XYZ file of C-alpha atoms in Angstrom:
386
model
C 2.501 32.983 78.996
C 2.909 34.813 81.839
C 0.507 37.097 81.004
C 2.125 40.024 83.897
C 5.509 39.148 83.485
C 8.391 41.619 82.967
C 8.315 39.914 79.285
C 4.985 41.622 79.042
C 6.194 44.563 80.132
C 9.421 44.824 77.809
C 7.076 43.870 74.668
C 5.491 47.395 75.486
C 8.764 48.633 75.717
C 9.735 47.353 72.452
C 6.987 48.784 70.326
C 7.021 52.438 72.435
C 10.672 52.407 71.387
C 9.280 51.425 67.549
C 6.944 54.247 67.916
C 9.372 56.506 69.040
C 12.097 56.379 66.530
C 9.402 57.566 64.095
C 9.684 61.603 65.019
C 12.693 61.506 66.453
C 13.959 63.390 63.064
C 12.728 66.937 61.724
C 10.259 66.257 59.038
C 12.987 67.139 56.245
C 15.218 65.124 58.008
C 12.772 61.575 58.017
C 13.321 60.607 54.998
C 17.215 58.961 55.900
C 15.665 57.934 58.995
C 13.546 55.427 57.122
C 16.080 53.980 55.048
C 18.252 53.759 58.015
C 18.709 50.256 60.232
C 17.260 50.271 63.158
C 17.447 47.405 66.003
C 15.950 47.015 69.140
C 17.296 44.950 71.804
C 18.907 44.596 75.446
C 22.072 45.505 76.354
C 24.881 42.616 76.368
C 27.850 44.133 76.980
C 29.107 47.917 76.821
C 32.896 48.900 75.096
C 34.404 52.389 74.587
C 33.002 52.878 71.587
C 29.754 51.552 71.751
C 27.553 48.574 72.938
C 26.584 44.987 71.819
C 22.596 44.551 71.729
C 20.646 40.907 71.881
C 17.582 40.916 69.667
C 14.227 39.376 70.596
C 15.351 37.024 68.260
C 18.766 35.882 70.212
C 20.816 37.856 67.568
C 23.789 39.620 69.143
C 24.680 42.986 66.896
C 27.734 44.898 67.486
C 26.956 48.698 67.795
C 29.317 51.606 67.308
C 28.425 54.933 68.908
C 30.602 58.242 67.341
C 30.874 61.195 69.094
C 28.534 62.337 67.010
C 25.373 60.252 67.631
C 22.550 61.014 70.058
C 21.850 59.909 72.746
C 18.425 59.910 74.172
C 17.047 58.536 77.675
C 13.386 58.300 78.004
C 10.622 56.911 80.732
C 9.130 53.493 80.178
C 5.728 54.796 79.469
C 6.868 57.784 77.155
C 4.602 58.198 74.218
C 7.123 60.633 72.312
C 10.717 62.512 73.187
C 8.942 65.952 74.233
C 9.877 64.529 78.052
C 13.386 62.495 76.301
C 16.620 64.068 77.955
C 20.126 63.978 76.581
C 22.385 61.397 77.468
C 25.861 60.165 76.483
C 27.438 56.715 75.764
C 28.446 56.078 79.678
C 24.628 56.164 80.300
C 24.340 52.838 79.198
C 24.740 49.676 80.903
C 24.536 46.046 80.820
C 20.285 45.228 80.711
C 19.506 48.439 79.288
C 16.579 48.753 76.770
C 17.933 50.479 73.312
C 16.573 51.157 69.854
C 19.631 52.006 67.862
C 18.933 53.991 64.205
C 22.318 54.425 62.169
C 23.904 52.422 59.017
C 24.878 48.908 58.320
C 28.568 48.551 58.451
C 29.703 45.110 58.412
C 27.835 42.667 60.374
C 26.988 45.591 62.707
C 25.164 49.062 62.819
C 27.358 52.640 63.698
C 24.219 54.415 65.267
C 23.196 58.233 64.643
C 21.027 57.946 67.308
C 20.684 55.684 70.116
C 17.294 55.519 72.246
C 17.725 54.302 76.327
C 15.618 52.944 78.530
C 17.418 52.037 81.584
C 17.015 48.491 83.065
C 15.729 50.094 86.866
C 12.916 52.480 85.311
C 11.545 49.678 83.431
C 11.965 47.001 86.549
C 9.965 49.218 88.605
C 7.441 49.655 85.944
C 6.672 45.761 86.024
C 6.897 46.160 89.702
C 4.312 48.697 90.062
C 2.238 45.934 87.588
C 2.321 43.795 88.889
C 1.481 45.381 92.230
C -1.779 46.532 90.610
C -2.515 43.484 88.696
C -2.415 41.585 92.022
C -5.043 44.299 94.427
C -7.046 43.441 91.779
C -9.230 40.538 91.151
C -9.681 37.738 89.197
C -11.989 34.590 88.756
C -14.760 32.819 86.663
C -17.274 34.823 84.071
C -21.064 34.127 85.613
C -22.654 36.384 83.218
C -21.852 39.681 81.063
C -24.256 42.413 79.959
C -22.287 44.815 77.104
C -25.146 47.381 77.260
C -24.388 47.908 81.206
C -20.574 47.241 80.861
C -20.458 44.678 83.479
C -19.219 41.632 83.985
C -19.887 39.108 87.290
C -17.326 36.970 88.468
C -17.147 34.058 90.947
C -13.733 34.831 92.632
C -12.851 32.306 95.404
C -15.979 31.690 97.553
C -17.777 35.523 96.554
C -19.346 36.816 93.837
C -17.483 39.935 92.603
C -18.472 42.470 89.698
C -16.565 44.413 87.344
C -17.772 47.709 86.004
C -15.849 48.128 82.627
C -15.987 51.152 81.058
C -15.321 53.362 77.694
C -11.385 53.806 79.093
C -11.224 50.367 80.185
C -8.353 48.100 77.846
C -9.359 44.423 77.273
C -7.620 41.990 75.987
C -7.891 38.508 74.750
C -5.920 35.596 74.817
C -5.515 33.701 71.220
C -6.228 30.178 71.294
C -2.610 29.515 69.697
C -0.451 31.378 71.792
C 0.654 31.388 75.820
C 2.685 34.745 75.662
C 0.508 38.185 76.903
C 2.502 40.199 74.267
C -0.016 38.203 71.835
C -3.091 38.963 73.524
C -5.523 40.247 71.359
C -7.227 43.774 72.170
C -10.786 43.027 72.591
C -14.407 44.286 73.674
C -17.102 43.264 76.240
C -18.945 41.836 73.789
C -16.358 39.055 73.188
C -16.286 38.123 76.962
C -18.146 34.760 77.248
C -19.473 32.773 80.303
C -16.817 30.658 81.677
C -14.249 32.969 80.564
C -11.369 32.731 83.446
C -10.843 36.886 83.501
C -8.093 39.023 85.559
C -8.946 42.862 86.382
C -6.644 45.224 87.753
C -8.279 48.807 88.656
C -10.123 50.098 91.633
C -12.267 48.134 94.470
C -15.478 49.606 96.021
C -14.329 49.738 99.911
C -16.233 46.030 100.562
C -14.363 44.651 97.584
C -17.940 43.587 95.464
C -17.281 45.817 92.673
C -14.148 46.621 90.655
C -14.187 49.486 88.434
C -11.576 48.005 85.423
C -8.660 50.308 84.356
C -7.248 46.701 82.347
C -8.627 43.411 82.174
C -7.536 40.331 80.541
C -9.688 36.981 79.785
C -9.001 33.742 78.125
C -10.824 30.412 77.816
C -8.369 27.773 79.549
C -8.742 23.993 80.442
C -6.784 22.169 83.142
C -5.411 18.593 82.907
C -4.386 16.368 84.989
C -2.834 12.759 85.170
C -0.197 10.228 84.507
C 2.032 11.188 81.144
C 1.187 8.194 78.625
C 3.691 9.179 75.787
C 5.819 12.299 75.001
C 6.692 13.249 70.909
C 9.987 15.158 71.500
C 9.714 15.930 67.567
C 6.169 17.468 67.217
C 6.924 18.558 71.262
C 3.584 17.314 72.713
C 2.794 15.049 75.824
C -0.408 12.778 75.927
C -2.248 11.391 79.107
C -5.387 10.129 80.179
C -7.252 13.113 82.190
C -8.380 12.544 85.619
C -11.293 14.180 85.466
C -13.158 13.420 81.819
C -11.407 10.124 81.820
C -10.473 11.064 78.288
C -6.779 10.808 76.666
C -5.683 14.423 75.229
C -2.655 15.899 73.755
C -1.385 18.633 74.762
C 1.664 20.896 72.690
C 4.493 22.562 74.857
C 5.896 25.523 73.418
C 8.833 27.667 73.631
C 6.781 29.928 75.722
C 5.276 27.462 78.062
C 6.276 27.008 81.894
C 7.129 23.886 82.563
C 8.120 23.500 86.184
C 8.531 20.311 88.549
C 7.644 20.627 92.142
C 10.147 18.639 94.771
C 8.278 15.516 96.065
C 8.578 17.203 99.940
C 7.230 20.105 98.717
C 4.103 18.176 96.970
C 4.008 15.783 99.654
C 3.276 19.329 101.928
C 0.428 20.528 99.721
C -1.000 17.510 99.768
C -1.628 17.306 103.460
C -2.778 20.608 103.707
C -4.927 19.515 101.027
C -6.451 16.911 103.068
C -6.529 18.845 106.224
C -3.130 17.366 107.771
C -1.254 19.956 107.466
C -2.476 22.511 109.160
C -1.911 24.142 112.754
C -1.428 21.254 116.104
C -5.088 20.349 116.715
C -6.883 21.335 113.501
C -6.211 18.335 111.245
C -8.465 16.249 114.264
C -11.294 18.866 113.694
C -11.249 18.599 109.565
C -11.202 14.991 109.947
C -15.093 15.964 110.395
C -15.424 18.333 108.523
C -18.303 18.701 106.029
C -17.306 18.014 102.479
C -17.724 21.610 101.655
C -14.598 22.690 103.717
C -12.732 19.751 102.626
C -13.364 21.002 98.717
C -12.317 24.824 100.515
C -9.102 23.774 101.465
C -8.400 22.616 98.101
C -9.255 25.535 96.781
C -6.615 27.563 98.985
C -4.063 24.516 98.782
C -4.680 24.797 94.431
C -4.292 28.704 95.078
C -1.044 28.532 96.495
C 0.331 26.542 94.347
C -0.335 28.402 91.464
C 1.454 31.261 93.761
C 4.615 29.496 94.317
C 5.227 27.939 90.386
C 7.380 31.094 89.753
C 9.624 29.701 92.452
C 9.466 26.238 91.670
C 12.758 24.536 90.184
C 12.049 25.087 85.786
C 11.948 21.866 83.892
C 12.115 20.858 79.868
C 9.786 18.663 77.714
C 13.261 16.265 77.028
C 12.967 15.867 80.835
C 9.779 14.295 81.558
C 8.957 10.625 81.441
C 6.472 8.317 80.552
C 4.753 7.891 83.572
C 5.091 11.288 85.145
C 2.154 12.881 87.030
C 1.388 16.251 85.732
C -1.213 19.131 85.925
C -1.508 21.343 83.483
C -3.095 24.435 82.571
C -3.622 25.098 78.634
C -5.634 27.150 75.905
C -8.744 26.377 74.800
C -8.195 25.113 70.738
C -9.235 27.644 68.916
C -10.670 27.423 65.138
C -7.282 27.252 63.486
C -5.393 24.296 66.075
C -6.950 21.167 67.523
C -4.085 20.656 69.893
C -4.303 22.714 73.377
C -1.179 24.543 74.074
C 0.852 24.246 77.350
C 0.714 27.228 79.594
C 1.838 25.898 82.381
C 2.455 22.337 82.813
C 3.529 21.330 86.346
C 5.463 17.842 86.678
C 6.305 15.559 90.058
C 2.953 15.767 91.637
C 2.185 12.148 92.353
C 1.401 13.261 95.927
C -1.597 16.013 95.146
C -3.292 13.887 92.712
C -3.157 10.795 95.276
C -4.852 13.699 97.488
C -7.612 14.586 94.634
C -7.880 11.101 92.456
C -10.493 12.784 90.269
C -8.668 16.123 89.715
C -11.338 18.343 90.287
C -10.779 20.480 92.595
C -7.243 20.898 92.019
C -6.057 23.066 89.092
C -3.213 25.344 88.793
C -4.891 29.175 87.602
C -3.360 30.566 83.909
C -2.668 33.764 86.122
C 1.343 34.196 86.815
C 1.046 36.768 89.428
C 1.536 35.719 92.458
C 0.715 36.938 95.981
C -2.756 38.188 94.907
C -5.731 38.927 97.639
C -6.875 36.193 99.048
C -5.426 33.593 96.658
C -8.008 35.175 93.546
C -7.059 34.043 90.098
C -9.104 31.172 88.948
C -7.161 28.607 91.078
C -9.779 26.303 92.460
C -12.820 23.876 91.302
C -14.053 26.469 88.837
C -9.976 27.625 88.109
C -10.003 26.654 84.371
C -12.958 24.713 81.781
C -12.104 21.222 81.057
């Protein structure tokens, strides 16, 4: 699911190229557009003639470009081709964006026109994303009042409010899916306490109030414990939660990240977890601590983890065992599935559940941004509902 990853940002890509190839054509000239092919995809490899796209769906179509086709190269962003300027077949290159329009020939497609995005606009698009997404904020619903259009957060260890308003874009995360591209749009009114939200727009100079260009929320549970049986065939993993004491199944999608942290690397978070792994001399001083800052540090110790997953080495549901300890962060079920869906599921942590034994204050946040302002993003005691 990563909600503000660059697959987010090539989704929009894919339907502002849909929406584009609609007046690319003088109005007595649409009427072969429609009944033309049209494919969108990335490019795989580049020939004199023409190109060979990969579909969303894994497809690989062969494309031939004439002399004759166009060529156009627009902006990530673009809304329509007033701003499109011409191009020519040696524009493209391997990881190019295209949505080809032309005539089935074969098993491939000899385009009329050809629509570019290059591969650096649209990398510096989810660059500058991502940038925003992580000045921004994100944390725990405490309450929401639609008539006002504002929504309090607990972020971290402060309170932090969002003004929403008529411009703002919401969006909701479906209880069946982990991917952003299927994020429902959504209103204030559908916000609900507990909600774990993430807000990108602009902070009041004290950081207290956010004024929301986009925000994002989601209901989401974290799990944690010892695997107790894997179904390879209906591709779900079962164990007995830490913290409710309760066995639960949990599915793990095509779309989930499953990652497994090295056993040095959760042996690390673990101290730090417990205080032992900080700076010479401190680990004596939070050896006395009050339980407060012990529960603080595994706040900021949860935080960073959730930071580092996209680094972590990837892992696959045919390589866990019985027996593994995991965390995981999921979906709420929703009405139509009983069966919480994977977003992230995090394997080889033996180490930071022997550090938290009831898995409470420990949870990995649904956010995939990394980096963001003091560790904000639902990571923490109150980083997911269980």
């Amino acid at each position: 699911m990563r909600m503000m990853s660059l697959a987010r940002v090539w989704a929009r890509v894919s339907m502002m190229m849909a929406v584009l190839a609609v007046p690319m054509m003088p109005m007595a000239a649409q009427a072969p557009a429609a009944a033309g092919e049209r494919q969108v995809g990335t490019v795989k490899s580049t020939s004199a003639t023409g190109l060979t796209l990969t579909t969303a769906a894994g497809q690989d179509v062969v494309v031939t470009i004439p002399d004759a086709a166009k060529v156009l190269m627009v902006a990530p962003g673009s809304k329509d081709l007033k701003s499109a300027t011409p191009g020519t077949l040696s524009d493209v290159t391997v990881g190019d964006k295209v949505l080809v329009v032309g005539d089935a020939s074969g098993s491939g497609l000899t385009a009329t026109r050809v629509i570019l995005m290059k591969a650096g606009a649209i990398a510096a698009t989810h660059q500058a994303e991502e940038a925003a997404w992580s000045k921004g904020g994100g944390g725990i619903v405490k309450s929401v009042d639609p008539a006002t259009g504002t929504i309090v957060i607990a972020s971290g260890l402060k309170t932090v409010t969002v003004m929403v308003t008529p411009q703002t874009v919401i969006r909701r995360y479906s209880g069946e899916s982990v991917r952003f591209a299927d994020a429902k749009v959504s209103t204030i009114a559908q916000i609900q306490k507990g909600d774990q939200l993430r807000v990108r727009g602009t902070k009041s100079a004290d950081g207290s109030t956010i004024t929301a260009d986009e925000l994002v929320t989601g209901m989401f549970r974290n799990y944690s414990g010892l695997v107790a049986s894997i179904d390879a065939t209906a591709g779900t993993v079962t164990l007995k939660d830490l913290t409710t004491k309760k066995t639960v199944t949990v599915a793990v999608g095509a779309n989930s990240d499953v990652r497994r942290i090295p056993p040095m690397m959760a042996e690390r978070v673990a101290a730090r977890m417990k205080g032992t792994g900080a700076a010479p001399g401190a680990a004596g001083a939070a050896q006395g601590a009050p339980a407060a800052d012990g529960a603080q540090r595994e706040r900021s110790a949860g935080s960073d983890l959730s930071q580092m997953l996209s680094r972590l080495p990837t892992e696959t549901l045919a390589g866990l065992k019985v027996g593994d300890a995991v965390m995981i962060v999921a979906t709420s079920p929703s009405s139509d599935t009983e069966t919480p869906m994977a977003v992230t599921l995090l394997a080889g942590v033996d180490a930071i559940l022997r550090a938290s034994p009831s898995g409470q204050t420990m949870t990995l946040s649904p956010w995939s941004l990394g980096g963001g302002e003091g560790g904000e993003g639902g990571g923490g005691p109150e980083g997911g509902q269980r």
